[in-house]
Coordinates of C-alpha atoms in Angstrom, one line a residue:
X1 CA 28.5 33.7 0.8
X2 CA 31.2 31.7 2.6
X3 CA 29.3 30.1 5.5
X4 CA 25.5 29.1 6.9
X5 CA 24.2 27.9 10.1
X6 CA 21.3 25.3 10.1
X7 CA 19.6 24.3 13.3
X8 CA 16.0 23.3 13.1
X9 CA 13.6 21.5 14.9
X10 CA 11.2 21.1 12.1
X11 CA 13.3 19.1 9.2
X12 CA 11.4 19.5 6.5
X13 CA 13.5 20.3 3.3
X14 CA 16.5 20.4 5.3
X15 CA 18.4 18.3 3.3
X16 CA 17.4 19.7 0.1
X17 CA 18.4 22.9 1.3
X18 CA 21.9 21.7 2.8
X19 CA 22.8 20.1 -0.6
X20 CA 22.3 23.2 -2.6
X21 CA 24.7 24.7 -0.1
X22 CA 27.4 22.0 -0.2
X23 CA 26.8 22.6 -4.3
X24 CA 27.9 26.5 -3.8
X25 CA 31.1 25.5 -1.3
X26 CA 29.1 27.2 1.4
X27 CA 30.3 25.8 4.5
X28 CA 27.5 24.3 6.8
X29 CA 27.5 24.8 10.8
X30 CA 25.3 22.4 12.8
X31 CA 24.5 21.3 15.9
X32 CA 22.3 18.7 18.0
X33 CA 19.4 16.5 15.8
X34 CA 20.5 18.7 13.1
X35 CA 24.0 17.9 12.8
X36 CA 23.2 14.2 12.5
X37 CA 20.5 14.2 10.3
X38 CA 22.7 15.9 7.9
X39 CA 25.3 13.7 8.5
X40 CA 23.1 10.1 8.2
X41 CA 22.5 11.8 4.5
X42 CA 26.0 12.3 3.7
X43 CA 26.2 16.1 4.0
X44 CA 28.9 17.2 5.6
X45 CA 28.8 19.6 8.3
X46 CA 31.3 21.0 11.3
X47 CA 29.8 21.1 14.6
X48 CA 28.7 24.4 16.1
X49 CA 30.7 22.8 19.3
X50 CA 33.3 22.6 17.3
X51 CA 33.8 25.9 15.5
X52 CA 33.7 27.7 18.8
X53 CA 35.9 25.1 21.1
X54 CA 33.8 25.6 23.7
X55 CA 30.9 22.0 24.2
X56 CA 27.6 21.9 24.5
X57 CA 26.4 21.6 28.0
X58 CA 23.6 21.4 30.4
X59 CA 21.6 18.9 28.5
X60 CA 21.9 21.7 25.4
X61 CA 20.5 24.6 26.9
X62 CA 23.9 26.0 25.7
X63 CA 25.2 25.3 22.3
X64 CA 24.7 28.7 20.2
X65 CA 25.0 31.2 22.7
X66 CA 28.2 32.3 21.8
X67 CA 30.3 35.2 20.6
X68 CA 31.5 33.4 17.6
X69 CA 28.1 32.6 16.7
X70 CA 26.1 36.0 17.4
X71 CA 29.4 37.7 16.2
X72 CA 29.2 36.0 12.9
X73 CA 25.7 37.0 12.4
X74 CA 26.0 40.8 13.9
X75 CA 29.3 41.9 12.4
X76 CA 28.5 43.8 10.2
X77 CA 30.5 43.8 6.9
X78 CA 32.7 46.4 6.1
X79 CA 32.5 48.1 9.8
X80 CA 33.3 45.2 12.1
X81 CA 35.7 43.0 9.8
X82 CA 39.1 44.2 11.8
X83 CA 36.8 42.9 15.2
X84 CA 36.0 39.5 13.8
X85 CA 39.3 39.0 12.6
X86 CA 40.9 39.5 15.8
X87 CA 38.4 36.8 17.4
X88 CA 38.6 34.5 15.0
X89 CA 34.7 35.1 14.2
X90 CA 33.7 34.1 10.8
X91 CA 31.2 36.2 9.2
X92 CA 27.7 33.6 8.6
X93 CA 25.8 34.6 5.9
X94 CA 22.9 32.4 5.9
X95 CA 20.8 31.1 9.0
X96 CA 18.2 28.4 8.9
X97 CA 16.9 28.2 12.3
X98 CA 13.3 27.0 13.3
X99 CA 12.1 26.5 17.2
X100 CA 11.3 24.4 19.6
X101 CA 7.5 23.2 19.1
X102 CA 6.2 24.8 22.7
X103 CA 2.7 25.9 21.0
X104 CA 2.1 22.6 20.0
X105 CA 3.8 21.2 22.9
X106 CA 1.3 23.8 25.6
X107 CA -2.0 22.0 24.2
X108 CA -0.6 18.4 26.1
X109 CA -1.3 19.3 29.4
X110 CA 2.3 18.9 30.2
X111 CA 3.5 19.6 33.8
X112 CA 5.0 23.1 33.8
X113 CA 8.4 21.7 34.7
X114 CA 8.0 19.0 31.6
X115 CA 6.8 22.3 29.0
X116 CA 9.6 24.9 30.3
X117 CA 12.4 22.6 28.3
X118 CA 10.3 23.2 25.1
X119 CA 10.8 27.2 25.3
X120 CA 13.7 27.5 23.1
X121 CA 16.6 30.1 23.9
X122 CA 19.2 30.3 21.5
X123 CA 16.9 29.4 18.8
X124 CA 15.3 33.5 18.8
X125 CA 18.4 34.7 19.6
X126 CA 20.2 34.0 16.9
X127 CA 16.8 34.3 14.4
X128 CA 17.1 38.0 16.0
X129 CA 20.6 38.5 15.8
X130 CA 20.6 37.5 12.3
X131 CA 17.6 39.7 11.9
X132 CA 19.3 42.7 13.3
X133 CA 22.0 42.5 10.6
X134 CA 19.9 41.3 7.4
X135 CA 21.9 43.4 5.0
X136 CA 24.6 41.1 5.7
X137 CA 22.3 37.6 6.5
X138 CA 19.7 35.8 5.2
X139 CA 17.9 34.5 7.6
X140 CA 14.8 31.4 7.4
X141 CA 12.6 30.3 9.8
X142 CA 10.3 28.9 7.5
X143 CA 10.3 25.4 5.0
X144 CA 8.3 27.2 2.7
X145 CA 11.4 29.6 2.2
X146 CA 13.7 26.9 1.4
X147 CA 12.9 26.7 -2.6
X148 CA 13.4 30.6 -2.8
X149 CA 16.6 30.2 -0.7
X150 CA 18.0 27.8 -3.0
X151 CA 17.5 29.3 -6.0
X152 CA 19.2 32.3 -4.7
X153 CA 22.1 30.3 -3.3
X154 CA 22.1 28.5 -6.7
X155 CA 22.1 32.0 -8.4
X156 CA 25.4 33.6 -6.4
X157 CA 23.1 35.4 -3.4
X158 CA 19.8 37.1 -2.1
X159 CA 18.7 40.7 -2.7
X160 CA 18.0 43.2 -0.4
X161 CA 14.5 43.1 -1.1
X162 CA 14.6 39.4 -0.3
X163 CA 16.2 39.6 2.8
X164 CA 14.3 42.1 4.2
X165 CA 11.4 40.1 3.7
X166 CA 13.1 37.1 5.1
X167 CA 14.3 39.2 8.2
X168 CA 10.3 40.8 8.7
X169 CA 9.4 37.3 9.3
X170 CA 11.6 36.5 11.1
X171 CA 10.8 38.8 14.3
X172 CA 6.9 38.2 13.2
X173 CA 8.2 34.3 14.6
X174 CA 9.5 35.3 17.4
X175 CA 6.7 37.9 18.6
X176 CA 4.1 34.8 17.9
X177 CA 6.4 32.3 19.9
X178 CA 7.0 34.9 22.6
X179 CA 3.0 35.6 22.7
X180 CA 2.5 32.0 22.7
X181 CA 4.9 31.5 25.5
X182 CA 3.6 34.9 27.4
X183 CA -0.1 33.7 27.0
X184 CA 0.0 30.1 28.6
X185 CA 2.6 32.0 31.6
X186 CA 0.1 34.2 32.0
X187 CA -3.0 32.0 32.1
X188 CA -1.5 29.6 34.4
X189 CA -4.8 28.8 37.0
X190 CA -7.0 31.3 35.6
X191 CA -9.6 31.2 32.9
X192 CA -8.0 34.1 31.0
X193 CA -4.1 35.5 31.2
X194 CA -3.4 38.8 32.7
X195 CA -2.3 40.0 29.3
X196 CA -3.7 39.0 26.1
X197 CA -1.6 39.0 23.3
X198 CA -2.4 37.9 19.8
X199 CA -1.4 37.6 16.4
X200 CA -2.6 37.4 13.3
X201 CA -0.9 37.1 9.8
X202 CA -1.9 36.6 5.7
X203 CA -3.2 40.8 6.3
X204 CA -4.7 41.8 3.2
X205 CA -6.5 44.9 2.7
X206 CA -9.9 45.4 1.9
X207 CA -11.8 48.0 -0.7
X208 CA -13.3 49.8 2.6
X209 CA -14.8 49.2 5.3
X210 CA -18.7 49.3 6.6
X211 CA -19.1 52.0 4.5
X212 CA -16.6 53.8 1.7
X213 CA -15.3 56.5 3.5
X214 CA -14.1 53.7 6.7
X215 CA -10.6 51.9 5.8
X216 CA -10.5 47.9 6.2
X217 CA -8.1 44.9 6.2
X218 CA -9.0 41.1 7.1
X219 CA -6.0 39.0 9.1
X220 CA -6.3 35.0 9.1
X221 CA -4.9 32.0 7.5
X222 CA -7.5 29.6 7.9
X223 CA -11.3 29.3 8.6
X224 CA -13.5 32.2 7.1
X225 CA -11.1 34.6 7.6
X226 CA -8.1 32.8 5.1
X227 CA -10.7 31.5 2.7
X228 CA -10.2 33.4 -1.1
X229 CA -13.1 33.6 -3.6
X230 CA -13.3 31.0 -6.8
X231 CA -15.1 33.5 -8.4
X232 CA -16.3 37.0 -8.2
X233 CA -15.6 40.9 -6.9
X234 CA -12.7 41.2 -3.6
X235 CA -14.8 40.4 -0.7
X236 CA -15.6 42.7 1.4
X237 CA -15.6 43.8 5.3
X238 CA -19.4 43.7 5.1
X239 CA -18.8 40.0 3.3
X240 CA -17.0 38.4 6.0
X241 CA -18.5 39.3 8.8
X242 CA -22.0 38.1 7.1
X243 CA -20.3 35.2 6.2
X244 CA -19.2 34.3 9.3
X245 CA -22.7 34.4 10.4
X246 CA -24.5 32.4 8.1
X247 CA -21.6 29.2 8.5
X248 CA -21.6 29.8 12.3
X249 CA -25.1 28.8 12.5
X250 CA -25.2 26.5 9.1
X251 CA -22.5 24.2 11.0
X252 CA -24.9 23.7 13.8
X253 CA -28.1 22.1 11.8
X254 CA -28.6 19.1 10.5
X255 CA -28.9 17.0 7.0
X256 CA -29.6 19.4 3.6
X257 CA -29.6 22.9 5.4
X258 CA -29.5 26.3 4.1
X259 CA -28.9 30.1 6.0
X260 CA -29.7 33.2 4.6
X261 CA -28.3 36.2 6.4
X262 CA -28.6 39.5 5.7
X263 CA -27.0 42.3 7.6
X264 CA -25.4 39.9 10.3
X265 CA -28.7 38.6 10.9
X266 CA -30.4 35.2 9.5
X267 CA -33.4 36.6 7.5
X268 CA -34.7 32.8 6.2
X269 CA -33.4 29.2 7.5
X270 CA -34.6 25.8 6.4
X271 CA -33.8 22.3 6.1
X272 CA -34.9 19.8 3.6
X273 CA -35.2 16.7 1.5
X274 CA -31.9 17.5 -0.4
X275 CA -30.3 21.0 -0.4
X276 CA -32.2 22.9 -3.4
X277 CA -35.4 22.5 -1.2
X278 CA -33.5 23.5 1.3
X279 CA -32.5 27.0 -0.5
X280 CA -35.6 27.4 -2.1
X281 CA -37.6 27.2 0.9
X282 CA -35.0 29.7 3.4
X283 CA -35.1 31.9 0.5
X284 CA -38.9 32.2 0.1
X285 CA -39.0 33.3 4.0
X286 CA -38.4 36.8 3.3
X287 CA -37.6 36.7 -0.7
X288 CA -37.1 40.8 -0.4
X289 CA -34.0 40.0 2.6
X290 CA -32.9 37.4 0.4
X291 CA -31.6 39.4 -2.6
X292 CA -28.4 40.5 -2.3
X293 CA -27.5 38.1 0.8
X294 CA -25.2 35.5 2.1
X295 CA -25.9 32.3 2.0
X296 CA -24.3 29.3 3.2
X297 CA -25.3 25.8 2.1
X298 CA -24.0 22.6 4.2
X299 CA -24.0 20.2 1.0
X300 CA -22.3 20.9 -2.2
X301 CA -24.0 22.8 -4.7
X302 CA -24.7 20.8 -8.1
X303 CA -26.7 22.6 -11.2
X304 CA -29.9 22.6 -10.1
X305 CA -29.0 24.8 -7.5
X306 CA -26.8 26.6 -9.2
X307 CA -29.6 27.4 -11.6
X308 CA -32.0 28.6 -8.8
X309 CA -29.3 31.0 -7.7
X310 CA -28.7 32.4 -10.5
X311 CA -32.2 33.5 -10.6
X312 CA -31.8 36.5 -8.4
X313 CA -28.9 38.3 -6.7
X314 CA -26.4 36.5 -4.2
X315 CA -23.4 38.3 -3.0
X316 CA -21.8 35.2 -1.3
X317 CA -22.3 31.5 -1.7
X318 CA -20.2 29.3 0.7
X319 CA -20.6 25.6 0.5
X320 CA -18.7 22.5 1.3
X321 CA -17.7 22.5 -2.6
X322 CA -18.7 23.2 -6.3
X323 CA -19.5 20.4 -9.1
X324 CA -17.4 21.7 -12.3
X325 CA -20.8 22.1 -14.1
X326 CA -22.3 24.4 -11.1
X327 CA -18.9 26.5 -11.8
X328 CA -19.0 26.9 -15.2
X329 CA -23.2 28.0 -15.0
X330 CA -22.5 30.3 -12.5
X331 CA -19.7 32.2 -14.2
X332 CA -22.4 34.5 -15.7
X333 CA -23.1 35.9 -12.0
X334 CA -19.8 37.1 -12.7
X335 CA -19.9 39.3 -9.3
X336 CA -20.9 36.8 -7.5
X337 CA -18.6 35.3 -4.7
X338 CA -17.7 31.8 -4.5
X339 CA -16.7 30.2 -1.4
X340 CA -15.7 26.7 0.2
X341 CA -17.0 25.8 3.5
X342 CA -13.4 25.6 5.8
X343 CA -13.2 23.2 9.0
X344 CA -14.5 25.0 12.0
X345 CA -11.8 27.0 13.8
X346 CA -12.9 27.4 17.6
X347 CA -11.2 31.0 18.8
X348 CA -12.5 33.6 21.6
X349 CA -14.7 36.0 20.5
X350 CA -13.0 39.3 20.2
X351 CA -14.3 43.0 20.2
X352 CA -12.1 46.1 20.7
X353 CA -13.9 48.9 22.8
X354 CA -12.1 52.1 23.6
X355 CA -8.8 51.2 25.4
X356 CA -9.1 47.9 24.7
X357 CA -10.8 44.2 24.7
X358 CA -13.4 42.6 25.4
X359 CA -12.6 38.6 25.5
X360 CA -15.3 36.1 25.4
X361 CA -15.1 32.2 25.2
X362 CA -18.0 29.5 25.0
X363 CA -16.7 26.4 26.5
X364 CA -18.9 23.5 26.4
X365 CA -22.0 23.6 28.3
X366 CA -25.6 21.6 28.8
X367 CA -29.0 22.5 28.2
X368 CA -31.6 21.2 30.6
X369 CA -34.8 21.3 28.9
X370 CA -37.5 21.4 31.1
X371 CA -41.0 21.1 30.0
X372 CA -42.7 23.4 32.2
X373 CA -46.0 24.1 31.0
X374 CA -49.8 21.4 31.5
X375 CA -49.6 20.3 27.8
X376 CA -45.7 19.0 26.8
X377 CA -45.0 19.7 23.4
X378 CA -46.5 17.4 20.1
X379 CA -43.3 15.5 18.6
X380 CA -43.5 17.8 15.4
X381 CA -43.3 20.7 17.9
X382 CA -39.8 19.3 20.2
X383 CA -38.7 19.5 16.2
X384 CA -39.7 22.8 15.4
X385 CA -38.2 24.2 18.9
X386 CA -35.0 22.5 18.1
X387 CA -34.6 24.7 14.9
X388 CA -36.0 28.1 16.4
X389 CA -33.5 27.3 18.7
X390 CA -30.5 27.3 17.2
X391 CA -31.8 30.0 14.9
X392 CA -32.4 32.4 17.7
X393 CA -29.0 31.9 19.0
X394 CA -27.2 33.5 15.9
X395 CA -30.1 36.6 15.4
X396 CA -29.5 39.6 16.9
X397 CA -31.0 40.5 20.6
X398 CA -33.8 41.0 21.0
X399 CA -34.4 37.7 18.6
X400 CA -38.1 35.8 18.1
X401 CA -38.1 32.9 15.9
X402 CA -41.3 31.5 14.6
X403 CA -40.9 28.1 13.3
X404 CA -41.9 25.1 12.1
X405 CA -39.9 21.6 11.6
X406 CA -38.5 22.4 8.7
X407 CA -37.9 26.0 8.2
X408 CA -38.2 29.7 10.2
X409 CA -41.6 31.4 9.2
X410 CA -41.1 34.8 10.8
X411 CA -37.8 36.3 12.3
X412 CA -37.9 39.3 14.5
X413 CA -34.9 40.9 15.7
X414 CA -32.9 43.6 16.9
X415 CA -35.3 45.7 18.6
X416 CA -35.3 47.3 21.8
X417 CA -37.8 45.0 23.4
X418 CA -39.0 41.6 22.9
X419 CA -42.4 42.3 22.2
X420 CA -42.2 44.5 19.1
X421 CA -39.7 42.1 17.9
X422 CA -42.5 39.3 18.2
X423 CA -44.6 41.5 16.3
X424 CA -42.4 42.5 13.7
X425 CA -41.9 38.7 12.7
X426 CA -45.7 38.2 12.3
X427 CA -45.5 42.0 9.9
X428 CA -42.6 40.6 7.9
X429 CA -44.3 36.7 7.7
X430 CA -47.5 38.8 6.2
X431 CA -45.6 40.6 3.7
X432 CA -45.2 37.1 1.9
X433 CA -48.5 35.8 2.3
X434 CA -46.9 33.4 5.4
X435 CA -49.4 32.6 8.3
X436 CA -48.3 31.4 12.1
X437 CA -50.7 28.9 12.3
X438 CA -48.8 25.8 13.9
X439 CA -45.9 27.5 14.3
X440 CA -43.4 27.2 17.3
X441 CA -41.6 30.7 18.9
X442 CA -38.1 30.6 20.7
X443 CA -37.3 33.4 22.6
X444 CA -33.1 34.3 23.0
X445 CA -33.8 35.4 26.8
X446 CA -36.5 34.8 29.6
X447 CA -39.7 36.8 29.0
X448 CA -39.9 39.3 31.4
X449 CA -43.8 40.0 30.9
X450 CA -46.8 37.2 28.7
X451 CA -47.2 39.9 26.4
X452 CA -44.6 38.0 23.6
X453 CA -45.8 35.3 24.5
X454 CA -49.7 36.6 24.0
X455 CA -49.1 38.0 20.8
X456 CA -47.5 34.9 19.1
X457 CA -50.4 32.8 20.5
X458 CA -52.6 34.9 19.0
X459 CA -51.3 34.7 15.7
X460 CA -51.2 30.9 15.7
X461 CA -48.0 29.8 17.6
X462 CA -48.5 26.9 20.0
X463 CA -45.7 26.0 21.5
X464 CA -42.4 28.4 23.1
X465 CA -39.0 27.8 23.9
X466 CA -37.2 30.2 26.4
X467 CA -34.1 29.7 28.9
X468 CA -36.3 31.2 31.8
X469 CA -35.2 32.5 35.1
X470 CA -38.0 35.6 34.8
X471 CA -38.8 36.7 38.3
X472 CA -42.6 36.7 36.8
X473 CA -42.1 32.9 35.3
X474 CA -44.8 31.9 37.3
X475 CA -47.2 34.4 35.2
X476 CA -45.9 33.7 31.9
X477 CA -46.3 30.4 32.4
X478 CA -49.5 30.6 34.3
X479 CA -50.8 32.3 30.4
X480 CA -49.4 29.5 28.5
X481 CA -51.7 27.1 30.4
X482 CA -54.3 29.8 29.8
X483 CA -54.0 29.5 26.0
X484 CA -52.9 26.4 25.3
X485 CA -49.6 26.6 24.8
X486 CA -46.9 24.2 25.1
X487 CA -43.8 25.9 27.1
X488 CA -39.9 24.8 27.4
X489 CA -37.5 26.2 29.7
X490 CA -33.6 25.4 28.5
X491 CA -32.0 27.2 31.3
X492 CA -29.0 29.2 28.8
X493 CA -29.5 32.3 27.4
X494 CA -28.5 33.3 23.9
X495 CA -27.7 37.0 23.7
X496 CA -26.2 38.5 20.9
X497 CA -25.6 42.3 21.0

């Protein structure tokens, strides 16, 4: 290795990387920010400019694009030598080349005009030059690469293996700056872009999918998706997406709150005092759902609660972290996963359908609760509703949540109407000796009939929460004053299919 090209944006490890280099007699091209950052630390370094007599011009735009330059990284040793001789190209073996920050720069609100000089040109053209021709060039786009790079350097060059790898990369980059670039172009005064393109990296496969005989792999880097067990078997496809659940809805409460879910859907929620009566009591909602389930906890999890998980089957804990103690007592639940609680990573909702997508984003939005009914709702109720509330957005359609202030009683979902879902709640609640007596109902869309709202009155419910908008509101609510029953329209509906 005789020569490398460094231009980078992102100067992190630069130097460290240059000086190895300059230890190995590697001669260093450079231009722009680059050039004199290596100079201010006493690395020498011959301007890109330079090399090919020919200056940089039009405020930069052109500096690289150059036959010297994309000669030196496409020749290809051994076939184009006689070529690059006769040009005066010299063969570059390394290049360390990262790009102009537009993905960062596209979340500013920057006038087009201002964002266009952040979409970098001869950055991924040289990245996929030098990509082309890996046998013959290394190529890094990444800091993170530098350490390997210079032990290589520092070890007389890379292998093939290595530069493949480096060279995969690479064109990954540029197909997510493209995207990026492609995305915002195409989105440019609408809601959503004409084409949707996306990328996803950190692929790793998974035992199976749903079920054995289906194949499986999770993509992701951060939030649920990039999180790895402490402890316990692989996760699994079934794991994540029940994972994903139980923290999408356990972000949303307040104070010492636990979600147990269960086959996508949360079979016992509660809040307490401090976070084991939390558990205990979401547990003891449907102790039969509960073994075998996810469950998320928003505080960390100390011994005590360690202690009462380990008294029945969990497949998945997730909390915000772990005391050392907790750890070490739950090692014996050797199959049992172990995950932190990650930030929140706010995305559009995603489902493939055949021949494509379905894209779905939930900007921010108001609820306008409306006391509708005679009698308003008891303070202890407004609480209760507040929690059936946000539990019935994250159950399946069609969802009924009994609750009270505290924790869900009964939890009805999935069924094809909203009626046997109310009853099913009340069936499940009576399995565990649980009455509805005082107990508040949220409903995930209008009521299209009183019957739901009929059968959780007469098992004890007094107040409901619904979004409304029924063309027979008038009748439902007509019942409610009939019985009793305290009724709130929100005016948002929380379907989940």
């Amino acid at each position: 290795m005789t020569l490398a090209l460094l231009s980078v944006w992102d100067k992190t490890g630069i130097l460290d990387l240059a000086r190895a280099l300059v230890a190995k007699n590697i001669g260093i091209l450079s231009s722009g920010g680059t050039a004199k950052a290596l100079r201010e630390a006493g690395i020498p370094a011959k301007d890109v400019s330079e090399y090919t007599q020919f200056p940089e011009m039009m405020d930069g735009r052109v500096k690289t694009l150059h036959p010297k330059v994309h000669g030196g990284l496409l020749g290809r040793r051994g076939i184009d030598d006689d070529v690059m001789k006769a040009h005066f190209i010299e063969p570059i073996d390394i290049l360390c080349v990262n790009l102009y920050p537009f993905e960062e720069m596209s979340k500013k609100n920057l006038p087009l005009e201002e964002l266009i000089e952040f979409i970098d040109i001869g950055g991924p053209a040289m990245i996929r030059a030098a990509s082309k021709n890996y046998k013959d060039v290394a190529v890094l786009t990444d800091p993170s690469d530098y350490p390997m790079a210079i032990e290589a350097i520092k070890t007389g060059g890379f292998t093939s293996e290595q530069k493949l790898r480096l060279a995969t990369k690479a064109f990954t980059r540029t197909a997510a700056y493209d995207a990026a670039i492609s995305n915002y172009l195409n989105g440019i005064d609408k809601e959503f872009p004409d084409v949707y393109t996306m990328q996803f990296g950190n692929g790793r496969k998974l035992r199976y999918g749903e079920n054995p005989h289906q194949k499986a792999a999770v993509y992701g880097t951060s939030g649920i998706a990039g999180q790895v067990a402490l402890q316990g078997k692989e996760m699994s496809y079934n794991n994540y997406l029940d994972v994903h659940a139980a923290v999408s809805l356990c972000r949303e409460l307040p104070g010492f709150a636990t979600v147990i879910v269960k086959h996508n859907n949360p079979c016992g929620v509660a809040l307490g005092k401090n976070q084991l009566e939390s558990y205990i009591k979401a547990r003891d909602v449907d102790p039969v759902s509960a073994y075998g389930s996810i469950v998320a906890m928003s505080t960390p999890v100390d011994t005590d609660i360690a202690k009462e998980i380990c008294s029945t089957f969990v497949e998945v804990l997730i909390a915000p972290s772990f005391s050392d103690e907790a750890r070490e007592m739950m090692k014996k639940k050797e199959n049992m996963r172990l995950l932190i609680l990650p930030p929140a990573e706010p995305a559009d909702e995603i489902r493939t359908i055949d021949g494509g997508i379905l894209v779905q984003r939930t900007p921010a939005y108001t609820e306008d609760w409306k006391v509708v009914s005679k009698r308003a709702p008891t303070p202890d109720e407004v609480e209760a509703l507040k929690l059936a509330w946000k539990v019935v957005e994250y159950a399946k359609s069609n969802a009924i949540i009994y609750a009270n202030k505290t924790e869900t009683v009964g939890i009805g979902v999935g069924q094809m109407n909203r009626v046997d879902s109310a009853k099913l709640a009340i069936q499940k609640a009576a399995e565990f000796g649980r009455t509805m007596q005082g107990t508040v109902i949220a409903s995930d869309a209008f009521l299209p009939f009183s019957d739901t709202l009929e059968v959780a009155a007469a098992a004890g419910a007094t107040a409901l929460i619904q979004p409304g908008g029924s063309i027979r509101d008038d009748e439902v609510l007509a019942k409610a004053d009939e019985l009793g029953i305290a009724m709130v329209f929100t005016g948002v509906r929380h379907f989940r299919h």
